[in-house]
Coordinates of C-alpha atoms and ligand atoms in Angstrom, one line a residue:
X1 CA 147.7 215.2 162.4
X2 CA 146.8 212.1 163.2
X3 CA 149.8 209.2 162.9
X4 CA 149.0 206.8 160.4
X5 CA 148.3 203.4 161.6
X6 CA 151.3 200.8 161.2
X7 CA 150.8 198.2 158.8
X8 CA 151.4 194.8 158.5
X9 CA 150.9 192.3 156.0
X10 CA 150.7 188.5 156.8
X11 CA 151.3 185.9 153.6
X12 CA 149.5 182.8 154.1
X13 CA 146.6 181.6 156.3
X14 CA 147.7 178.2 157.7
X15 CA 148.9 177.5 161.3
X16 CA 152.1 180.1 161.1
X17 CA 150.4 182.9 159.6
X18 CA 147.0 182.7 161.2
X19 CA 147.9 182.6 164.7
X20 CA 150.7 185.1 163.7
X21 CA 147.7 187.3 162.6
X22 CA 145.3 186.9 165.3
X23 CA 148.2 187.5 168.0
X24 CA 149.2 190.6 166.6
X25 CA 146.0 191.9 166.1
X26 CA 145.5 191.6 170.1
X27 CA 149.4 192.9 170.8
X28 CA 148.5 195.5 169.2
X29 CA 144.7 196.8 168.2
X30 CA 146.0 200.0 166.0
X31 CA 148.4 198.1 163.8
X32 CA 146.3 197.4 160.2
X33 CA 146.9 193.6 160.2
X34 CA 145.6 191.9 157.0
X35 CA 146.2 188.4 156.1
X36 CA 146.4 187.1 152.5
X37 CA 145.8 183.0 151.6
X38 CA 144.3 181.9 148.2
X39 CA 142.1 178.9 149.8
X40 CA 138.7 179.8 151.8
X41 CA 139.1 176.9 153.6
X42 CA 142.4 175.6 155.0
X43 CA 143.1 171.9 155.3
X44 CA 145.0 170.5 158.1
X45 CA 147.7 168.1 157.9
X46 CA 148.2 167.0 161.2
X47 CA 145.9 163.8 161.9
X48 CA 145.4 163.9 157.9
X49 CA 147.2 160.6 158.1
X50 CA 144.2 159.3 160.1
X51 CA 142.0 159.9 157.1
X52 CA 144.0 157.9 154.9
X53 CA 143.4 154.8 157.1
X54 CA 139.8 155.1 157.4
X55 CA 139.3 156.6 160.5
X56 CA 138.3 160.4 160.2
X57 CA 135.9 162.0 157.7
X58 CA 138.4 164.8 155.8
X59 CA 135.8 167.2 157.0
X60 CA 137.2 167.1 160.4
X61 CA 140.3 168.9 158.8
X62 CA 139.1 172.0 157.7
X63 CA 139.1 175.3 159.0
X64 CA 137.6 179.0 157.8
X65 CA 138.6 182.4 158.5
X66 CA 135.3 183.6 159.7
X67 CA 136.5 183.9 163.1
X68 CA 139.5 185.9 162.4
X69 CA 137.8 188.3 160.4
X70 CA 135.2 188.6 163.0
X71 CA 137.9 189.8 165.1
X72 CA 138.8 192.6 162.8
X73 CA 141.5 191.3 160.7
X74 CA 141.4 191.9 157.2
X75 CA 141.8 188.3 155.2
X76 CA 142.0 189.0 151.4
X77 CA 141.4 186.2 149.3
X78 CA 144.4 185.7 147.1
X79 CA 147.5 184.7 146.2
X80 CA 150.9 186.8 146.7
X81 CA 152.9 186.5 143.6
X82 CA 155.3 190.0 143.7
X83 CA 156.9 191.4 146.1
X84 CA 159.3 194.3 146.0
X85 CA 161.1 194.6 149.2
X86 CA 162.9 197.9 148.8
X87 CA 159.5 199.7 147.9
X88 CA 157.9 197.3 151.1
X89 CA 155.0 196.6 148.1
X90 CA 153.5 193.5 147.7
X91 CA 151.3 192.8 144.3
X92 CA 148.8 189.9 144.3
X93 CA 147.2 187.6 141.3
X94 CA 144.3 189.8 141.5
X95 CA 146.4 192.5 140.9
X96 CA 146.0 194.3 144.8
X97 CA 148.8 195.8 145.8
X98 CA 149.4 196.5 149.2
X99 CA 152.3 198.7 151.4
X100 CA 153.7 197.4 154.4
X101 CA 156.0 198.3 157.5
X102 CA 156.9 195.0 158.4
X103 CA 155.9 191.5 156.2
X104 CA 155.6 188.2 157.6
X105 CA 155.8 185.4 155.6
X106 CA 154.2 182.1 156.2
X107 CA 153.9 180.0 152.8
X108 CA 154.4 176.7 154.4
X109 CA 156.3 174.3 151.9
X110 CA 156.7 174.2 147.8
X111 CA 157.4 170.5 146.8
X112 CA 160.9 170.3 145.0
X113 CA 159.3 169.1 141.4
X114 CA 162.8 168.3 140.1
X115 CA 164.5 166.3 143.0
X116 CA 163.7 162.6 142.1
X117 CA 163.3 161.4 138.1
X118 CA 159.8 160.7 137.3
X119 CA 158.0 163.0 139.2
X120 CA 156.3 166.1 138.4
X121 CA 152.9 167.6 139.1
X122 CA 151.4 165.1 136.8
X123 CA 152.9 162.3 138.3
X124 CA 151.2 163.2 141.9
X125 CA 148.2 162.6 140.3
X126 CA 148.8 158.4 139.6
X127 CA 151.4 158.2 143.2
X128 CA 150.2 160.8 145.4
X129 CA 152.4 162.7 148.0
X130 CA 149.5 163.6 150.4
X131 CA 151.8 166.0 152.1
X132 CA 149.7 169.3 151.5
X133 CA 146.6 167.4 152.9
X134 CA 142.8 167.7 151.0
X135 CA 142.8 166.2 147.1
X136 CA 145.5 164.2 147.9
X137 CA 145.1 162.8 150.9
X138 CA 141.8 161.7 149.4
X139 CA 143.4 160.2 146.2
X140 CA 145.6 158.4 148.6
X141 CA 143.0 156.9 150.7
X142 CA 140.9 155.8 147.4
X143 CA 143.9 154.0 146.1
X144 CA 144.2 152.0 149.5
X145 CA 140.4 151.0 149.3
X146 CA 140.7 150.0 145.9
X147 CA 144.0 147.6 146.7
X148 CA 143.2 144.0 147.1
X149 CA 144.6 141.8 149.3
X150 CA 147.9 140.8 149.3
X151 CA 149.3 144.1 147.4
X152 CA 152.6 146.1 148.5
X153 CA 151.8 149.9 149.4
X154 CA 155.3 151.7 148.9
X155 CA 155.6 154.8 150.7
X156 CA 159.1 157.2 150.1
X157 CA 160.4 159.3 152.8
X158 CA 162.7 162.4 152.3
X159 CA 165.9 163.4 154.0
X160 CA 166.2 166.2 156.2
X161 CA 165.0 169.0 156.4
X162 CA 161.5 168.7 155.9
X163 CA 157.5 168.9 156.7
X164 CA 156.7 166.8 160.2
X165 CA 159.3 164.8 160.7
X166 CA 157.4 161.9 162.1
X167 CA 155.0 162.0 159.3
X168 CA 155.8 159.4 157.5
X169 CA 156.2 157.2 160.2
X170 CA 153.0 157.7 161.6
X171 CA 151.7 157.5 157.9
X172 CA 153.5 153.9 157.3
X173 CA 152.0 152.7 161.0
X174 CA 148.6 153.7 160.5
X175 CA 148.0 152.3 156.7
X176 CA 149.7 149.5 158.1
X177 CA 146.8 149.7 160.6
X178 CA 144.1 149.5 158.0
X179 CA 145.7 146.7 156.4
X180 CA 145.8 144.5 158.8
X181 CA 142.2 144.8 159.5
X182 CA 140.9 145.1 156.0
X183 CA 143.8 143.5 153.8
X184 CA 145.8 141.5 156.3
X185 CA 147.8 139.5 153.7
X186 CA 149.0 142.8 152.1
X187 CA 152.2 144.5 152.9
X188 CA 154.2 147.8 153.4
X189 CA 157.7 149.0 151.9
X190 CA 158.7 152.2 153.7
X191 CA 162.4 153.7 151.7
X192 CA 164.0 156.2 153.5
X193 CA 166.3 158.5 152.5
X194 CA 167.8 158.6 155.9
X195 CA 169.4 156.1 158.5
X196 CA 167.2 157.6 161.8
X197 CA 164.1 159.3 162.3
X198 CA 161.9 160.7 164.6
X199 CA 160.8 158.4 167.9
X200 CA 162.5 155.8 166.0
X201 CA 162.5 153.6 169.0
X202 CA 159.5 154.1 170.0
X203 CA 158.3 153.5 166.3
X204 CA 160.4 150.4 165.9
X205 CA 159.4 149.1 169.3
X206 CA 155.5 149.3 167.9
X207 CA 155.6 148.0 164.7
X208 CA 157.3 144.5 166.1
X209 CA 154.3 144.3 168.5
X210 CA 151.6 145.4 166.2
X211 CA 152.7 144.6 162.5
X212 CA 155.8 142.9 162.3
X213 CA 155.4 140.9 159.2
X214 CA 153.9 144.0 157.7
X215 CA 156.0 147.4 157.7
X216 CA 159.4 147.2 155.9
X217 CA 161.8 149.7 156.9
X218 CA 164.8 150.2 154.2
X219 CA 167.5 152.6 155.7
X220 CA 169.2 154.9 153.1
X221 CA 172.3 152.3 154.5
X222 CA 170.1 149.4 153.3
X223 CA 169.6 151.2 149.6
X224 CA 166.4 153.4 150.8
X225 CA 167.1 156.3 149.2
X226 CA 164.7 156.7 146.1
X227 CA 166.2 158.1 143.4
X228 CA 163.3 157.9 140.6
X229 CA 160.0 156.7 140.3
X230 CA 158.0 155.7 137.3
X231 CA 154.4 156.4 137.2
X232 CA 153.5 153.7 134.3
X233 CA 154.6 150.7 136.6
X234 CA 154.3 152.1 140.0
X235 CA 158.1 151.6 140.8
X236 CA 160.2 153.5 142.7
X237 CA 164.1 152.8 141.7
X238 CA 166.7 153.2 144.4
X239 CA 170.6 153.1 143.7
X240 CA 170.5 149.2 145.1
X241 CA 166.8 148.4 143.7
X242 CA 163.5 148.8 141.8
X243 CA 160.3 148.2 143.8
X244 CA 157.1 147.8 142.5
X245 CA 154.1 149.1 144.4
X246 CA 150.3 148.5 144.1
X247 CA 149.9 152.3 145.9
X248 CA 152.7 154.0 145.8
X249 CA 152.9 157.4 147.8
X250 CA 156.1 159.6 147.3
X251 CA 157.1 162.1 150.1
X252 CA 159.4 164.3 148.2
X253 CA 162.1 166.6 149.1
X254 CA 160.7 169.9 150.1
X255 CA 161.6 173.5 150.5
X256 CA 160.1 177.0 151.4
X257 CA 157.1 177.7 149.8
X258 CA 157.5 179.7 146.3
X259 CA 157.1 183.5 147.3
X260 CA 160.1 182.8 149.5
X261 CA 162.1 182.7 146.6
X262 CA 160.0 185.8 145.1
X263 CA 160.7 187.2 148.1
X264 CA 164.8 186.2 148.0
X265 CA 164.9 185.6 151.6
X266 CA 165.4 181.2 151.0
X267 CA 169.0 180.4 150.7
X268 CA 170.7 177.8 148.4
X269 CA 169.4 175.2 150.6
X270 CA 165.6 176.5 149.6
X271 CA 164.9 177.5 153.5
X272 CA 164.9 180.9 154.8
X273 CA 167.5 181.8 157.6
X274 CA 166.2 184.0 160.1
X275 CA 167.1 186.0 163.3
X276 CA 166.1 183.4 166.4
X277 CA 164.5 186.7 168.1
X278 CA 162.3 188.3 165.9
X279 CA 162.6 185.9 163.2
X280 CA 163.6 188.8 160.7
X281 CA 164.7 187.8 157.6
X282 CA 168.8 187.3 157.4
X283 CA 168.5 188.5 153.9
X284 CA 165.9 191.1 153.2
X285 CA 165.3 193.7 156.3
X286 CA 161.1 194.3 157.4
X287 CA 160.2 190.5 156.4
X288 CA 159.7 188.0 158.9
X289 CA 159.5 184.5 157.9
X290 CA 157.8 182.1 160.3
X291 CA 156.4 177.8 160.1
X292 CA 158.0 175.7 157.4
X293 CA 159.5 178.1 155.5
X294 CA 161.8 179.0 158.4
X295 CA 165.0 177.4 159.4
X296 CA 164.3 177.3 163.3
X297 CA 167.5 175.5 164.3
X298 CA 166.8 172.5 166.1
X299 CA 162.5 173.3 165.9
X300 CA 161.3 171.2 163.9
X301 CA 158.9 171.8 161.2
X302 CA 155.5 171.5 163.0
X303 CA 152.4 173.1 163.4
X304 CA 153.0 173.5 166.6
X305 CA 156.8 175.0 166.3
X306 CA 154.4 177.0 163.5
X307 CA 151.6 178.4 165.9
X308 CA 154.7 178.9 168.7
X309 CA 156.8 180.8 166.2
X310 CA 153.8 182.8 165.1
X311 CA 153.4 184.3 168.6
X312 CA 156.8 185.1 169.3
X313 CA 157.2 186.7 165.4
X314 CA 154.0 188.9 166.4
X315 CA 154.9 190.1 169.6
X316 CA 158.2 191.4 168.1
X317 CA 157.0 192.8 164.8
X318 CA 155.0 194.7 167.7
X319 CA 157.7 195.8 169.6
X320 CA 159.9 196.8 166.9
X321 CA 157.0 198.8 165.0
X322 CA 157.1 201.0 168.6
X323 CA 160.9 201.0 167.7
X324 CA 161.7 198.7 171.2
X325 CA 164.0 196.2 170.9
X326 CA 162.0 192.2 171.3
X327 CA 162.7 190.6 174.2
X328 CA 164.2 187.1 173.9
X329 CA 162.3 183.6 173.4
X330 CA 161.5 180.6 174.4
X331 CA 159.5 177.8 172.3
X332 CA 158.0 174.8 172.9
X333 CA 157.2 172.6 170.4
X334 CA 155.4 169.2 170.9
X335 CA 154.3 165.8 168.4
X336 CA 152.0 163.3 168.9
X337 CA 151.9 160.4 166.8
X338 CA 149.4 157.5 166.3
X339 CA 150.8 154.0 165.8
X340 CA 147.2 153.3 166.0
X341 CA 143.9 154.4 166.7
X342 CA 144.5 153.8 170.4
X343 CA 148.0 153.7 170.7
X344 CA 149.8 157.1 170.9
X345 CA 152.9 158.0 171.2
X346 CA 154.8 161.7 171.6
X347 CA 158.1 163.7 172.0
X348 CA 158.3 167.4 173.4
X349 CA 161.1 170.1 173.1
X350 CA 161.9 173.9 174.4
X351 CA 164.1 175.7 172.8
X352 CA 165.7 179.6 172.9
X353 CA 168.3 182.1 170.8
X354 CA 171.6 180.5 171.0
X355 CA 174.8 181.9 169.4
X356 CA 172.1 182.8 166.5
X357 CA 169.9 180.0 166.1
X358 CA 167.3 178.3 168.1
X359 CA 168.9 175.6 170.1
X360 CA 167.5 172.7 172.4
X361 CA 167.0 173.6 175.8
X362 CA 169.1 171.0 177.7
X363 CA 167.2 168.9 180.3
X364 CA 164.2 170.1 178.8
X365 CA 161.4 167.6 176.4
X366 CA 161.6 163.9 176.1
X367 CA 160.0 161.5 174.2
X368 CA 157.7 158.9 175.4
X369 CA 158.4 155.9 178.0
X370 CA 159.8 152.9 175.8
X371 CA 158.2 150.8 178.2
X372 CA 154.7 152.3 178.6
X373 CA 151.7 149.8 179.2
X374 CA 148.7 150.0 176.9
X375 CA 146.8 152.5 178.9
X376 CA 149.6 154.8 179.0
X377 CA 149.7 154.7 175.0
X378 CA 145.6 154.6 174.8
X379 CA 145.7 158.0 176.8
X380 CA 148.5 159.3 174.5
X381 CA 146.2 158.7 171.6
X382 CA 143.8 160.8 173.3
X383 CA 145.7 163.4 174.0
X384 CA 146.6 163.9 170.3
X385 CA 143.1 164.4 169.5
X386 CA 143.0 166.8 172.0
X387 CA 146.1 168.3 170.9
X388 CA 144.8 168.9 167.9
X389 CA 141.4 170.5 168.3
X390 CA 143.7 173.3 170.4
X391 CA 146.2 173.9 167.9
X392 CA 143.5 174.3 165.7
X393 CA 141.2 176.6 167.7
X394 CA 143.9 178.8 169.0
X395 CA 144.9 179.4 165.0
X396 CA 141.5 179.7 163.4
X397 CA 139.4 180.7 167.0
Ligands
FAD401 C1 150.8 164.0 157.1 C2 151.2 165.2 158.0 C3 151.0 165.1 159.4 C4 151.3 166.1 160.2 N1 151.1 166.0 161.6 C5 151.5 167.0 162.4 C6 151.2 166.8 163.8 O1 150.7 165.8 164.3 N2 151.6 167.8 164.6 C7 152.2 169.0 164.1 O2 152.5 169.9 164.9 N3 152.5 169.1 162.8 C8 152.1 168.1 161.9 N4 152.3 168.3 160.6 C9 153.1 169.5 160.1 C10 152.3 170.7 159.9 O3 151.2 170.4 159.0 C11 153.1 171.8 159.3 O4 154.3 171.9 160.0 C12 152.3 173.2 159.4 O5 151.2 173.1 158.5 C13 153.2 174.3 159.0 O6 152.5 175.5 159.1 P1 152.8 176.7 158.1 O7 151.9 177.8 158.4 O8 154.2 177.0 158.0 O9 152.4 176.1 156.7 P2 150.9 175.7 156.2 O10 150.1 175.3 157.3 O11 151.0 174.8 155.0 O12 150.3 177.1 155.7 C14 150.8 177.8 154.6 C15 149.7 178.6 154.0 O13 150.3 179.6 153.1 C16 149.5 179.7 152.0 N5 150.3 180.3 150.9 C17 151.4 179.8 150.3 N6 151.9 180.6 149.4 C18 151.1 181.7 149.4 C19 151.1 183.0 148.7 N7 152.0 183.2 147.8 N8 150.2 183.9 149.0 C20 149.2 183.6 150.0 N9 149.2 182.5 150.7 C21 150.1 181.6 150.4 C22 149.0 178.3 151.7 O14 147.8 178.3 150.9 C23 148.7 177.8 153.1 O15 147.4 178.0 153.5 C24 152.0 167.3 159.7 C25 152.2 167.4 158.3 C26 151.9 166.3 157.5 C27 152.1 166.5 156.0

């Protein structure tokens, strides 16, 4: 008799789960890969904060999953919302249910409604968040055209851990951007919940040449942190002070997206530990959890750590569905961020299973040159374009 073909069932279409599907689809031809995402079209967040300030059409970000059916992966259109890992069964709203031998879960992030006062779904609606990109990245970018002169955009950033950690700097520099060309006497409040970030130098070091009258920075030291907002005034309150914005955008505090709690492999901290090999669930045995939802150690949460982690995850689901053991890792994971259409700037890491978790491999990555002339930063700009139409064709072919 004929063995039955291994199967494996991939939650979530964005860049984790998609390039986890497609690589384990050509690791292995016989395994029965299907992928499951709600959305027939994805939308990218990476250079979504481009669209805000004007300069890409939202169209730009979107992706099918022609390709990877073409290829002969299964891609069912619908949402997981059951999962019983003892039986391996996973039920979704359509009422499918579907066996596995190994699960990989990629939801990206779920938005932690009930972290700051004030704001719920309803409230993302009058002060976006534009951190899953598509409606509200649009909503965001109205807002801004719809500003005259001379108003304050407040944008609130989250502590750690959470989606893209330069995001919201990169956010702050380009609407900053679009300001100064279009509302120059306008200005930007940036609250953070934390006292560093990301390329903070390198940030910093742009913002007082390009628009140092114009972005605000408010450490969670300086009385950053937001604690509420209020959608009727557009303020966001702080345990030091209210500010009043003319846009406001909240980034809130994040954590793995919600079948990862179905699933009971996030943690109290909302994130879901893994094993830094196979990226096997520390809680539930035959789930892998890969992307955002994952705590990766010192990865950040990227698309790129995403696609990286995706590969790694598929070749070891493969190896461990012909019962061998995965051989170890290593990762690379690297950002670009624009400070402008033609000013780029980046920071690049490796990293590989230490005592458990992923760790930074030492000499390895960097960030930018502080001192870079203006053709150095130009080509960096270029590269992140680059960047992305890769990432993006080596997830959705
Ligand atoms: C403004 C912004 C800028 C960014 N810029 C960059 C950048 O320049 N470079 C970079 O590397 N990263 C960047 N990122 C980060 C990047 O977008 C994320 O790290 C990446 O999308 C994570 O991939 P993921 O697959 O884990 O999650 P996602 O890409 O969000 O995919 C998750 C998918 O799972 C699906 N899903 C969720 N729940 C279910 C379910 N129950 N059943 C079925 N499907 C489900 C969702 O519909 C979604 O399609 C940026 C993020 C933001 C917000």
């Amino acid at each position: 008799m004929a063995q039955a073909k291994p199967r494996v069932l991939v939650i979530g279409g964005g860049f984790a789960g998609a390039a986890c599907a497609r690589a384990l689809h050509r690791a292995d031809p016989q395994c029965d890969v299907t992928l499951v995402e709600p959305n027939p079209t994805f939308t990218a967040c990476p250079s979504s904060n481009s669209v805000i300030a004007g300069l890409r059409d939202i169209a730009a970000q979107r992706f099918r999953y022609e390709a990877i059916r073409g290829e002969g992966i299964t891609v069912a259109q619908d949402e997981a919302t059951a999962l019983d890992p003892r039986a391996r069964r996973v039920t979704l709203r359509g009422g499918s249910v579907f066996d596995y031998d190994r699960l990989v879960l990629a939801p990206g992030i779920a938005i932690r409604w009930d972290a700051l006062q004030g704001y719920d779904e309803a409230a993302a609606a009058v002060m976006p968040h534009a951190w899953w990109a598509g409606d509200q990245t649009l909503l965001l970018r109205r807002q801004l055209e719809a500003m005259p002169d001379g108003g304050t955009v407040v944008v609130s950033a989250p502590p750690n851990p959470f989606r893209c950690p330069p995001g919201p700097y990169e956010r702050a520099s380009l609407i900053a951007w679009y300001l100064k060309q279009a509302k120059p006497r306008s200005k930007l409040i940036l609250l953070d919940a934390k006292d560093s970030f990301s390329k903070q130098r390198l940030f910093e070091s742009a913002w007082r040449q390009l628009y140092p009258e114009l972005i605000e920075w408010i450490s969670l030291s300086n009385g950053g942190k937001v604690i509420s907002v209020d959608t009727k005034t557009r303020t966001f309150t702080t345990d030091f002070a209210t500010y009043k914005a003319d846009v406001g955008n909240v980034i809130p505090p994040q954590r793995a997206g919600k079948i990862a709690q179905i699933a009971a492999v996030a943690d109290a901290t909302g994130w879901c530990p893994i094993d830094p090999v196979s990226f096997e669930s520390r809680l539930q045995p035959n789930i892998h959890v890969i992307g955002d939802a994952a705590i990766a150690g010192a990865m950040p949460k990227s698309a790129f750590s995403a696609n990286a982690q995706a590969k790694v995850c598929a070749f070891a689901v493969a190896a461990l569905l012909r019962s061998e053991t995965p051989s170890s890792p290593k990762l690379i994971n690297t950002c670009y961020s624009l400070v402008a259409p033609d000013y780029g700037i980046s920071i690049a890491g490796v990293y590989h299973p230490m005592n458990g978790q992923l760790a930074d491999v030492e000499g390895a990555g960097g960030v930018s040159p502080l001192d870079a002339p203006p053709d150095f930063r130009a080509l960096e700009a270029r590269y992140a374009e680059a960047w992305f139409r890769t990432i993006t064709a080596d997830t959705f072919g």
